[in-house]
mmCIF file of C-alpha atoms and ligand atoms in Angstrom:
data_model
loop_
_atom_site.group_PDB
_atom_site.id
_atom_site.type_symbol
_atom_site.label_atom_id
_atom_site.label_comp_id
_atom_site.label_asym_id
_atom_site.label_seq_id
_atom_site.Cartn_x
_atom_site.Cartn_y
_atom_site.Cartn_z
ATOM 1 C CA UNK A 29 147.038 68.482 -158.341
ATOM 2 C CA UNK A 30 148.349 72.012 -157.837
ATOM 3 C CA UNK A 31 149.526 74.286 -160.606
ATOM 4 C CA UNK A 32 153.267 73.958 -159.851
ATOM 5 C CA UNK A 33 152.983 70.170 -159.918
ATOM 6 C CA UNK A 34 151.079 70.315 -163.185
ATOM 7 C CA UNK A 35 153.702 72.366 -164.970
ATOM 8 C CA UNK A 36 156.662 70.263 -163.864
ATOM 9 C CA UNK A 37 156.612 66.513 -163.755
ATOM 10 C CA UNK A 38 158.936 63.825 -165.037
ATOM 11 C CA UNK A 39 156.395 62.798 -167.684
ATOM 12 C CA UNK A 40 155.798 66.370 -168.829
ATOM 13 C CA UNK A 41 159.543 67.088 -169.020
ATOM 14 C CA UNK A 42 160.256 64.077 -171.220
ATOM 15 C CA UNK A 43 157.150 64.835 -173.302
ATOM 16 C CA UNK A 44 158.472 68.348 -173.981
ATOM 17 C CA UNK A 45 161.836 66.941 -175.025
ATOM 18 C CA UNK A 46 160.211 64.532 -177.501
ATOM 19 C CA UNK A 47 157.747 67.141 -178.811
ATOM 20 C CA UNK A 48 160.605 69.474 -179.722
ATOM 21 C CA UNK A 49 161.836 66.938 -182.284
ATOM 22 C CA UNK A 50 160.192 67.582 -185.685
ATOM 23 C CA UNK A 51 159.799 63.859 -186.364
ATOM 24 C CA UNK A 52 157.437 63.977 -189.328
ATOM 25 C CA UNK A 53 157.007 60.427 -190.610
ATOM 26 C CA UNK A 54 159.256 58.512 -191.301
ATOM 27 C CA UNK A 55 161.895 60.713 -189.627
ATOM 28 C CA UNK A 56 162.651 59.840 -185.997
ATOM 29 C CA UNK A 57 164.787 62.939 -185.370
ATOM 30 C CA UNK A 58 166.589 61.585 -182.285
ATOM 31 C CA UNK A 59 163.443 60.705 -180.327
ATOM 32 C CA UNK A 60 164.457 57.064 -180.064
ATOM 33 C CA UNK A 61 167.915 58.037 -178.789
ATOM 34 C CA UNK A 62 166.359 60.227 -176.136
ATOM 35 C CA UNK A 63 164.279 57.259 -174.960
ATOM 36 C CA UNK A 64 167.133 54.769 -175.314
ATOM 37 C CA UNK A 65 169.507 56.858 -173.191
ATOM 38 C CA UNK A 66 166.986 56.840 -170.356
ATOM 39 C CA UNK A 67 166.309 53.108 -170.686
ATOM 40 C CA UNK A 68 170.014 52.210 -170.812
ATOM 41 C CA UNK A 69 170.446 53.843 -167.407
ATOM 42 C CA UNK A 70 167.931 51.435 -165.856
ATOM 43 C CA UNK A 71 169.433 48.297 -167.356
ATOM 44 C CA UNK A 72 168.017 47.972 -170.848
ATOM 45 C CA UNK A 73 169.939 46.510 -173.730
ATOM 46 C CA UNK A 74 169.219 48.599 -176.864
ATOM 47 C CA UNK A 75 169.166 47.212 -180.394
ATOM 48 C CA UNK A 76 168.842 49.685 -183.207
ATOM 49 C CA UNK A 77 166.972 48.090 -186.095
ATOM 50 C CA UNK A 78 167.071 50.440 -189.038
ATOM 51 C CA UNK A 79 165.305 49.186 -192.161
ATOM 52 C CA UNK A 80 165.720 51.357 -195.266
ATOM 53 C CA UNK A 81 164.881 54.909 -194.137
ATOM 54 C CA UNK A 82 163.144 53.906 -190.924
ATOM 55 C CA UNK A 83 164.642 53.894 -187.423
ATOM 56 C CA UNK A 84 163.340 51.344 -184.968
ATOM 57 C CA UNK A 85 164.510 50.195 -181.580
ATOM 58 C CA UNK A 86 164.061 46.972 -179.715
ATOM 59 C CA UNK A 87 165.052 47.461 -176.092
ATOM 60 C CA UNK A 88 164.951 44.768 -173.476
ATOM 61 C CA UNK A 89 165.722 44.422 -169.793
ATOM 62 C CA UNK A 90 165.969 40.803 -168.679
ATOM 63 C CA UNK A 91 166.327 37.538 -170.557
ATOM 64 C CA UNK A 92 163.513 35.504 -169.038
ATOM 65 C CA UNK A 93 159.835 35.275 -169.881
ATOM 66 C CA UNK A 94 157.178 36.463 -169.572
ATOM 67 C CA UNK A 95 157.984 39.507 -171.732
ATOM 68 C CA UNK A 96 155.992 42.702 -171.196
ATOM 69 C CA UNK A 97 156.491 45.069 -174.136
ATOM 70 C CA UNK A 98 155.619 48.742 -174.535
ATOM 71 C CA UNK A 99 155.051 49.531 -178.219
ATOM 72 C CA UNK A 100 154.659 52.822 -179.999
ATOM 73 C CA UNK A 101 155.866 55.272 -182.596
ATOM 74 C CA UNK A 102 157.982 58.419 -182.534
ATOM 75 C CA UNK A 103 156.862 59.680 -185.951
ATOM 76 C CA UNK A 104 154.018 62.153 -186.304
ATOM 77 C CA UNK A 105 151.741 63.201 -189.153
ATOM 78 C CA UNK A 106 152.554 66.442 -191.025
ATOM 79 C CA UNK A 107 151.476 69.677 -189.372
ATOM 80 C CA UNK A 108 149.150 70.924 -192.091
ATOM 81 C CA UNK A 109 148.787 74.664 -192.544
ATOM 82 C CA UNK A 110 151.213 76.265 -190.058
ATOM 83 C CA UNK A 111 149.264 79.536 -190.056
ATOM 84 C CA UNK A 112 146.280 77.705 -188.612
ATOM 85 C CA UNK A 113 148.253 76.641 -185.502
ATOM 86 C CA UNK A 114 148.118 78.960 -182.478
ATOM 87 C CA UNK A 115 151.707 77.998 -181.633
ATOM 88 C CA UNK A 116 154.559 76.289 -183.470
ATOM 89 C CA UNK A 117 153.694 72.565 -183.618
ATOM 90 C CA UNK A 118 157.307 71.667 -182.736
ATOM 91 C CA UNK A 119 157.738 74.255 -179.976
ATOM 92 C CA UNK A 120 155.377 72.702 -177.441
ATOM 93 C CA UNK A 121 153.406 75.243 -175.492
ATOM 94 C CA UNK A 122 151.332 75.040 -172.331
ATOM 95 C CA UNK A 123 148.134 77.069 -172.289
ATOM 96 C CA UNK A 124 145.268 76.681 -169.793
ATOM 97 C CA UNK A 125 146.488 73.310 -168.522
ATOM 98 C CA UNK A 126 146.857 71.911 -172.007
ATOM 99 C CA UNK A 127 150.014 70.902 -173.802
ATOM 100 C CA UNK A 128 149.957 71.847 -177.493
ATOM 101 C CA UNK A 129 152.199 70.332 -180.159
ATOM 102 C CA UNK A 130 152.222 67.869 -183.026
ATOM 103 C CA UNK A 131 152.373 64.395 -181.479
ATOM 104 C CA UNK A 132 151.186 65.502 -178.032
ATOM 105 C CA UNK A 133 148.238 63.104 -178.215
ATOM 106 C CA UNK A 134 149.524 60.730 -180.922
ATOM 107 C CA UNK A 135 151.698 59.631 -179.151
ATOM 108 C CA UNK A 136 154.744 61.246 -177.593
ATOM 109 C CA UNK A 137 153.224 61.867 -174.149
ATOM 110 C CA UNK A 138 152.474 58.131 -173.947
ATOM 111 C CA UNK A 139 156.095 57.356 -174.869
ATOM 112 C CA UNK A 140 157.232 59.662 -172.077
ATOM 113 C CA UNK A 141 154.797 58.049 -169.620
ATOM 114 C CA UNK A 142 156.111 54.587 -170.531
ATOM 115 C CA UNK A 143 159.715 55.559 -169.850
ATOM 116 C CA UNK A 144 158.911 57.300 -166.564
ATOM 117 C CA UNK A 145 156.719 54.374 -165.437
ATOM 118 C CA UNK A 146 159.502 51.926 -166.293
ATOM 119 C CA UNK A 147 162.138 53.925 -164.390
ATOM 120 C CA UNK A 148 159.956 54.066 -161.289
ATOM 121 C CA UNK A 149 159.017 50.387 -161.522
ATOM 122 C CA UNK A 150 162.616 49.226 -161.944
ATOM 123 C CA UNK A 151 163.686 51.320 -158.986
ATOM 124 C CA UNK A 152 161.014 49.791 -156.756
ATOM 125 C CA UNK A 153 161.288 46.242 -158.091
ATOM 126 C CA UNK A 154 164.884 45.712 -159.241
ATOM 127 C CA UNK A 155 164.385 41.928 -159.108
ATOM 128 C CA UNK A 156 161.117 41.869 -161.042
ATOM 129 C CA UNK A 157 159.882 38.798 -162.885
ATOM 130 C CA UNK A 158 160.407 38.220 -166.594
ATOM 131 C CA UNK A 159 161.521 40.987 -168.957
ATOM 132 C CA UNK A 160 160.428 44.476 -169.954
ATOM 133 C CA UNK A 161 160.816 45.423 -173.616
ATOM 134 C CA UNK A 162 160.211 48.368 -175.959
ATOM 135 C CA UNK A 163 159.314 48.131 -179.634
ATOM 136 C CA UNK A 164 159.481 51.674 -180.988
ATOM 137 C CA UNK A 165 159.191 52.614 -184.653
ATOM 138 C CA UNK A 166 159.211 55.805 -186.715
ATOM 139 C CA UNK A 167 157.019 54.385 -189.472
ATOM 140 C CA UNK A 168 153.556 54.027 -188.001
ATOM 141 C CA UNK A 169 152.003 57.089 -189.641
ATOM 142 C CA UNK A 170 153.570 56.301 -193.033
ATOM 143 C CA UNK A 171 153.451 53.171 -195.160
ATOM 144 C CA UNK A 172 154.225 50.890 -192.175
ATOM 145 C CA UNK A 173 156.541 48.726 -194.259
ATOM 146 C CA UNK A 174 159.912 49.134 -192.518
ATOM 147 C CA UNK A 175 158.668 49.570 -188.984
ATOM 148 C CA UNK A 176 156.982 47.257 -186.506
ATOM 149 C CA UNK A 177 156.336 44.572 -189.100
ATOM 150 C CA UNK A 178 160.078 44.209 -189.840
ATOM 151 C CA UNK A 179 161.077 44.248 -186.167
ATOM 152 C CA UNK A 180 158.533 41.516 -185.475
ATOM 153 C CA UNK A 181 159.934 39.467 -188.372
ATOM 154 C CA UNK A 182 163.432 39.800 -186.898
ATOM 155 C CA UNK A 183 162.196 38.752 -183.455
ATOM 156 C CA UNK A 184 160.245 35.827 -184.872
ATOM 157 C CA UNK A 185 163.300 34.674 -186.845
ATOM 158 C CA UNK A 186 165.212 34.267 -183.579
ATOM 159 C CA UNK A 187 162.167 32.992 -181.715
ATOM 160 C CA UNK A 188 161.997 35.947 -179.363
ATOM 161 C CA UNK A 189 158.412 36.267 -178.144
ATOM 162 C CA UNK A 190 156.306 38.995 -176.563
ATOM 163 C CA UNK A 191 153.831 37.771 -173.952
ATOM 164 C CA UNK A 192 151.955 41.008 -173.277
ATOM 165 C CA UNK A 193 152.127 44.123 -175.424
ATOM 166 C CA UNK A 194 150.794 47.522 -174.440
ATOM 167 C CA UNK A 195 150.548 49.926 -177.382
ATOM 168 C CA UNK A 196 150.403 53.538 -176.199
ATOM 169 C CA UNK A 197 148.033 54.747 -178.926
ATOM 170 C CA UNK A 198 145.503 57.354 -177.754
ATOM 171 C CA UNK A 199 142.575 55.093 -176.898
ATOM 172 C CA UNK A 200 140.707 57.314 -174.423
ATOM 173 C CA UNK A 201 137.562 59.091 -175.610
ATOM 174 C CA UNK A 202 136.063 61.340 -172.923
ATOM 175 C CA UNK A 203 138.396 60.839 -169.979
ATOM 176 C CA UNK A 204 141.687 59.100 -169.380
ATOM 177 C CA UNK A 205 141.336 55.324 -169.385
ATOM 178 C CA UNK A 206 137.630 55.199 -170.257
ATOM 179 C CA UNK A 207 138.390 53.024 -173.296
ATOM 180 C CA UNK A 208 141.094 50.500 -174.031
ATOM 181 C CA UNK A 209 141.299 48.806 -177.400
ATOM 182 C CA UNK A 210 141.598 45.055 -177.107
ATOM 183 C CA UNK A 211 141.414 44.367 -180.814
ATOM 184 C CA UNK A 212 140.937 45.920 -184.184
ATOM 185 C CA UNK A 213 138.822 45.072 -187.151
ATOM 186 C CA UNK A 214 140.444 43.780 -190.286
ATOM 187 C CA UNK A 215 140.600 46.042 -193.322
ATOM 188 C CA UNK A 216 140.214 44.686 -196.861
ATOM 189 C CA UNK A 217 140.247 46.872 -199.997
ATOM 190 C CA UNK A 218 139.097 46.114 -203.522
ATOM 191 C CA UNK A 219 139.787 47.987 -206.727
ATOM 192 C CA UNK A 220 137.079 46.842 -209.119
ATOM 193 C CA UNK A 221 137.002 47.672 -212.815
ATOM 194 C CA UNK A 222 133.709 46.809 -214.477
ATOM 195 C CA UNK A 223 134.100 46.260 -218.206
ATOM 196 C CA UNK A 224 131.580 47.397 -220.777
ATOM 197 C CA UNK A 225 131.697 48.621 -224.350
ATOM 198 C CA UNK A 226 131.738 52.320 -225.163
ATOM 199 C CA UNK A 227 129.124 53.571 -227.621
ATOM 200 C CA UNK A 228 126.486 56.151 -228.514
ATOM 201 C CA UNK A 229 123.576 56.455 -226.082
ATOM 202 C CA UNK A 230 121.205 56.423 -229.056
ATOM 203 C CA UNK A 231 122.486 53.016 -230.160
ATOM 204 C CA UNK A 232 122.502 51.072 -226.855
ATOM 205 C CA UNK A 233 122.322 47.727 -228.672
ATOM 206 C CA UNK A 234 125.856 48.436 -229.963
ATOM 207 C CA UNK A 235 127.247 49.285 -226.496
ATOM 208 C CA UNK A 236 127.476 47.624 -223.073
ATOM 209 C CA UNK A 237 126.912 50.031 -220.201
ATOM 210 C CA UNK A 238 129.054 48.960 -217.210
ATOM 211 C CA UNK A 239 127.025 51.182 -214.860
ATOM 212 C CA UNK A 240 123.858 49.325 -215.782
ATOM 213 C CA UNK A 241 125.385 45.848 -215.714
ATOM 214 C CA UNK A 242 126.973 46.404 -212.296
ATOM 215 C CA UNK A 243 124.164 48.314 -210.589
ATOM 216 C CA UNK A 244 122.236 45.278 -209.300
ATOM 217 C CA UNK A 245 125.425 43.634 -208.048
ATOM 218 C CA UNK A 246 126.446 46.851 -206.293
ATOM 219 C CA UNK A 247 123.028 47.154 -204.681
ATOM 220 C CA UNK A 248 123.290 43.578 -203.446
ATOM 221 C CA UNK A 249 126.784 44.124 -202.037
ATOM 222 C CA UNK A 250 125.564 47.210 -200.178
ATOM 223 C CA UNK A 251 122.687 45.269 -198.632
ATOM 224 C CA UNK A 252 124.619 42.123 -197.779
ATOM 225 C CA UNK A 253 124.818 41.188 -194.098
ATOM 226 C CA UNK A 254 128.372 39.859 -193.974
ATOM 227 C CA UNK A 255 128.063 38.769 -190.352
ATOM 228 C CA UNK A 256 126.477 39.950 -187.125
ATOM 229 C CA UNK A 257 129.689 40.678 -185.251
ATOM 230 C CA UNK A 258 130.240 39.137 -181.838
ATOM 231 C CA UNK A 259 130.797 40.053 -178.200
ATOM 232 C CA UNK A 260 133.853 42.149 -179.103
ATOM 233 C CA UNK A 261 133.248 43.289 -182.698
ATOM 234 C CA UNK A 262 130.474 45.190 -184.458
ATOM 235 C CA UNK A 263 129.092 43.637 -187.648
ATOM 236 C CA UNK A 264 131.379 43.746 -190.672
ATOM 237 C CA UNK A 265 130.778 46.845 -192.779
ATOM 238 C CA UNK A 266 131.142 47.359 -196.516
ATOM 239 C CA UNK A 267 131.635 50.827 -197.974
ATOM 240 C CA UNK A 268 132.178 52.064 -201.515
ATOM 241 C CA UNK A 269 134.622 54.941 -201.200
ATOM 242 C CA UNK A 270 135.003 55.906 -204.887
ATOM 243 C CA UNK A 271 132.982 55.311 -208.005
ATOM 244 C CA UNK A 272 133.971 56.667 -211.395
ATOM 245 C CA UNK A 273 132.638 56.259 -214.909
ATOM 246 C CA UNK A 274 131.774 58.389 -217.880
ATOM 247 C CA UNK A 275 133.463 60.694 -220.330
ATOM 248 C CA UNK A 276 131.719 63.871 -219.209
ATOM 249 C CA UNK A 277 129.479 63.805 -222.287
ATOM 250 C CA UNK A 278 125.765 63.027 -221.996
ATOM 251 C CA UNK A 279 125.650 61.064 -225.242
ATOM 252 C CA UNK A 280 128.397 58.496 -224.597
ATOM 253 C CA UNK A 281 127.965 55.132 -222.890
ATOM 254 C CA UNK A 282 131.192 54.676 -220.913
ATOM 255 C CA UNK A 283 133.457 51.720 -221.598
ATOM 256 C CA UNK A 284 134.429 51.056 -217.994
ATOM 257 C CA UNK A 285 133.496 51.872 -214.458
ATOM 258 C CA UNK A 286 135.904 51.857 -211.522
ATOM 259 C CA UNK A 287 135.048 51.322 -207.862
ATOM 260 C CA UNK A 288 137.153 51.395 -204.728
ATOM 261 C CA UNK A 289 135.645 49.666 -201.745
ATOM 262 C CA UNK A 290 136.589 48.656 -198.241
ATOM 263 C CA UNK A 291 135.444 46.118 -195.683
ATOM 264 C CA UNK A 292 136.106 46.655 -191.983
ATOM 265 C CA UNK A 293 135.604 43.132 -190.782
ATOM 266 C CA UNK A 294 135.174 41.232 -187.559
ATOM 267 C CA UNK A 295 136.700 37.931 -186.472
ATOM 268 C CA UNK A 296 133.486 36.202 -187.605
ATOM 269 C CA UNK A 297 134.616 36.201 -191.260
ATOM 270 C CA UNK A 298 137.926 35.900 -193.068
ATOM 271 C CA UNK A 299 139.228 38.033 -195.907
ATOM 272 C CA UNK A 300 139.050 34.976 -198.186
ATOM 273 C CA UNK A 301 135.373 34.508 -197.364
ATOM 274 C CA UNK A 302 134.635 38.165 -198.117
ATOM 275 C CA UNK A 303 136.429 37.882 -201.466
ATOM 276 C CA UNK A 304 134.635 34.667 -202.439
ATOM 277 C CA UNK A 305 131.224 36.061 -201.533
ATOM 278 C CA UNK A 306 131.897 39.258 -203.497
ATOM 279 C CA UNK A 307 132.987 37.385 -206.619
ATOM 280 C CA UNK A 308 129.912 35.154 -206.354
ATOM 281 C CA UNK A 309 127.634 38.220 -206.380
ATOM 282 C CA UNK A 310 129.442 39.782 -209.371
ATOM 283 C CA UNK A 311 129.426 36.520 -211.324
ATOM 284 C CA UNK A 312 125.772 35.769 -210.596
ATOM 285 C CA UNK A 313 124.806 39.193 -212.026
ATOM 286 C CA UNK A 314 126.906 38.546 -215.141
ATOM 287 C CA UNK A 315 129.327 41.414 -214.479
ATOM 288 C CA UNK A 316 132.576 41.447 -216.505
ATOM 289 C CA UNK A 317 135.367 42.736 -214.332
ATOM 290 C CA UNK A 318 138.964 42.875 -213.130
ATOM 291 C CA UNK A 319 139.506 43.058 -209.405
ATOM 292 C CA UNK A 320 142.585 43.731 -207.292
ATOM 293 C CA UNK A 321 142.590 43.097 -203.562
ATOM 294 C CA UNK A 322 144.763 44.576 -200.855
ATOM 295 C CA UNK A 323 144.573 43.436 -197.277
ATOM 296 C CA UNK A 324 145.683 46.323 -195.089
ATOM 297 C CA UNK A 325 145.172 44.601 -191.764
ATOM 298 C CA UNK A 326 144.081 41.313 -190.278
ATOM 299 C CA UNK A 327 141.629 41.562 -187.403
ATOM 300 C CA UNK A 328 142.963 40.768 -183.965
ATOM 301 C CA UNK A 329 141.447 40.241 -180.564
ATOM 302 C CA UNK A 330 142.807 39.936 -177.053
ATOM 303 C CA UNK A 331 140.030 38.425 -174.942
ATOM 304 C CA UNK A 332 139.739 39.138 -171.232
ATOM 305 C CA UNK A 333 142.823 37.651 -169.560
ATOM 306 C CA UNK A 334 145.955 38.641 -167.662
ATOM 307 C CA UNK A 335 146.752 41.775 -169.673
ATOM 308 C CA UNK A 336 143.176 43.084 -169.881
ATOM 309 C CA UNK A 337 142.682 42.523 -166.148
ATOM 310 C CA UNK A 338 146.010 44.134 -165.245
ATOM 311 C CA UNK A 339 145.024 47.218 -167.252
ATOM 312 C CA UNK A 340 141.460 47.394 -165.899
ATOM 313 C CA UNK A 341 142.685 47.143 -162.312
ATOM 314 C CA UNK A 342 145.389 49.769 -162.885
ATOM 315 C CA UNK A 343 142.947 52.236 -164.466
ATOM 316 C CA UNK A 344 140.433 51.724 -161.657
ATOM 317 C CA UNK A 345 143.162 52.242 -158.999
ATOM 318 C CA UNK A 346 144.475 55.459 -160.531
ATOM 319 C CA UNK A 347 141.368 57.127 -161.965
ATOM 320 C CA UNK A 348 138.400 55.316 -160.408
ATOM 321 C CA UNK A 349 137.093 54.632 -163.909
ATOM 322 C CA UNK A 350 135.632 51.289 -164.998
ATOM 323 C CA UNK A 351 137.197 50.968 -168.413
ATOM 324 C CA UNK A 352 135.392 49.705 -171.464
ATOM 325 C CA UNK A 353 136.872 47.339 -174.054
ATOM 326 C CA UNK A 354 136.533 48.419 -177.667
ATOM 327 C CA UNK A 355 137.630 47.269 -181.109
ATOM 328 C CA UNK A 356 136.493 50.392 -182.976
ATOM 329 C CA UNK A 357 138.627 52.882 -184.861
ATOM 330 C CA UNK A 358 141.335 52.538 -187.476
ATOM 331 C CA UNK A 359 144.143 50.040 -187.623
ATOM 332 C CA UNK A 360 147.331 50.273 -185.545
ATOM 333 C CA UNK A 361 150.642 48.470 -185.326
ATOM 334 C CA UNK A 362 148.985 46.053 -182.905
ATOM 335 C CA UNK A 363 147.907 44.196 -186.068
ATOM 336 C CA UNK A 364 151.544 43.158 -186.657
ATOM 337 C CA UNK A 365 152.220 42.106 -183.061
ATOM 338 C CA UNK A 366 149.058 40.132 -182.276
ATOM 339 C CA UNK A 367 149.629 37.399 -184.920
ATOM 340 C CA UNK A 368 152.736 36.256 -182.979
ATOM 341 C CA UNK A 369 150.425 35.104 -180.187
ATOM 342 C CA UNK A 370 151.008 38.126 -177.942
ATOM 343 C CA UNK A 371 148.146 39.609 -175.938
ATOM 344 C CA UNK A 372 147.850 43.179 -177.245
ATOM 345 C CA UNK A 373 146.105 46.203 -175.713
ATOM 346 C CA UNK A 374 146.060 49.856 -176.697
ATOM 347 C CA UNK A 375 145.872 52.372 -173.882
ATOM 348 C CA UNK A 376 146.789 56.031 -174.049
ATOM 349 C CA UNK A 377 145.548 59.617 -173.729
ATOM 350 C CA UNK A 378 142.429 61.148 -175.318
ATOM 351 C CA UNK A 379 142.226 60.906 -179.077
ATOM 352 C CA UNK A 380 139.953 63.943 -179.628
ATOM 353 C CA UNK A 381 142.581 66.067 -181.426
ATOM 354 C CA UNK A 382 144.882 63.511 -183.057
ATOM 355 C CA UNK A 383 146.158 64.487 -186.525
ATOM 356 C CA UNK A 384 144.403 67.875 -186.149
ATOM 357 C CA UNK A 385 145.621 71.447 -186.149
ATOM 358 C CA UNK A 386 146.368 72.494 -182.528
ATOM 359 C CA UNK A 387 146.716 68.873 -181.346
ATOM 360 C CA UNK A 388 146.838 68.835 -177.537
ATOM 361 C CA UNK A 389 146.461 66.852 -174.328
ATOM 362 C CA UNK A 390 145.421 67.737 -170.794
ATOM 363 C CA UNK A 391 148.561 68.050 -168.703
ATOM 364 C CA UNK A 392 146.569 66.662 -165.776
ATOM 365 C CA UNK A 393 146.420 63.312 -167.617
ATOM 366 C CA UNK A 394 150.173 62.822 -168.017
ATOM 367 C CA UNK A 395 151.211 61.716 -164.523
ATOM 368 C CA UNK A 396 148.103 59.519 -164.089
ATOM 369 C CA UNK A 397 148.966 57.789 -167.378
ATOM 370 C CA UNK A 398 152.489 57.088 -166.095
ATOM 371 C CA UNK A 399 150.945 55.768 -162.869
ATOM 372 C CA UNK A 400 148.592 53.498 -164.812
ATOM 373 C CA UNK A 401 151.495 52.124 -166.871
ATOM 374 C CA UNK A 402 153.534 51.572 -163.707
ATOM 375 C CA UNK A 403 150.623 49.777 -161.999
ATOM 376 C CA UNK A 404 150.241 47.498 -165.026
ATOM 377 C CA UNK A 405 153.931 46.580 -164.698
ATOM 378 C CA UNK A 406 153.414 45.951 -160.992
ATOM 379 C CA UNK A 407 150.303 43.826 -161.639
ATOM 380 C CA UNK A 408 152.154 41.629 -164.153
ATOM 381 C CA UNK A 409 155.832 41.610 -163.177
ATOM 382 C CA UNK A 410 156.270 42.579 -159.505
ATOM 383 C CA UNK A 411 157.933 39.939 -157.369
HETATM 384 ZN ZN1 ZN B 29 149.555 56.831 -183.332
#
């Protein structure tokens, strides 16, 4: 690709337009309108679905199944210290073949690539099969309460189904398309308060030390093999992220101890099983406690099938890379879409700088990403 091509392409132009919007979560700042205007011109029907302070759009071209949906978010994480950026995070800048700006990797260039791919596909295949849809939110980086989850509820309520969903999250690790995410681990949190009785260290028979009573149970939880994972998932992991007890004095037995812990779990166990096994360990060691659970994401998995194959073939055609399937990393909005029965894949640019100061992407990856997205559409919906 020559230099002039690299600094002007349809995908780069739309990326620049989106990157100029300071859409710090949950603010969309017109990004969705910019996308919607383009999609309207190629036959999409746009539904704005605002919930509370969050803008979302559901766009669809066609009424028939199967439904191929691009999903993503226009919101970005805060910039952090502006002085540490080499250029304004919302005035995208090109330096040495790289495009700098907040959201350049996560995930406005992917949104631009989706739109450009769709325009090109619709032009070549005006009578394509099924439908193409977009589920775009501005609440992925925030609490994720009024975004994708609410749109999915609205779609489910009217029995509107997604067959294949491609989430444009930055999945690539070393080069474009080397990794696609075909699932995510579940995430379960516990807030555990171990109860004791405060007292003087010199009179331990008058106190109950929660650190001592819980220590064997904690050791057992840390050593527990929750499962061995499977073909797609690593073994479930348990981590204590916070542990607090004590008054700061050396001569006081504390009255309580608090722990925050998290399980990243595979499809080999359920959240209910993890809870039951944890309580059994605490009870067997005679620990007195209160525990609050929050489930921040169910695990999901899209096994090899139509969508995975369409993506693998497209990546191989465009980049020559044999892609690898992975379920690692944090959660994404795919967790809300997969439970409807949709096949869900995440495929986007490199994730090396996401959420960082001086977030950037290689400009040379933008057009190939649009080509990959277009080839996936061709593989699934061309007539
Ligand atoms: Zn993202």
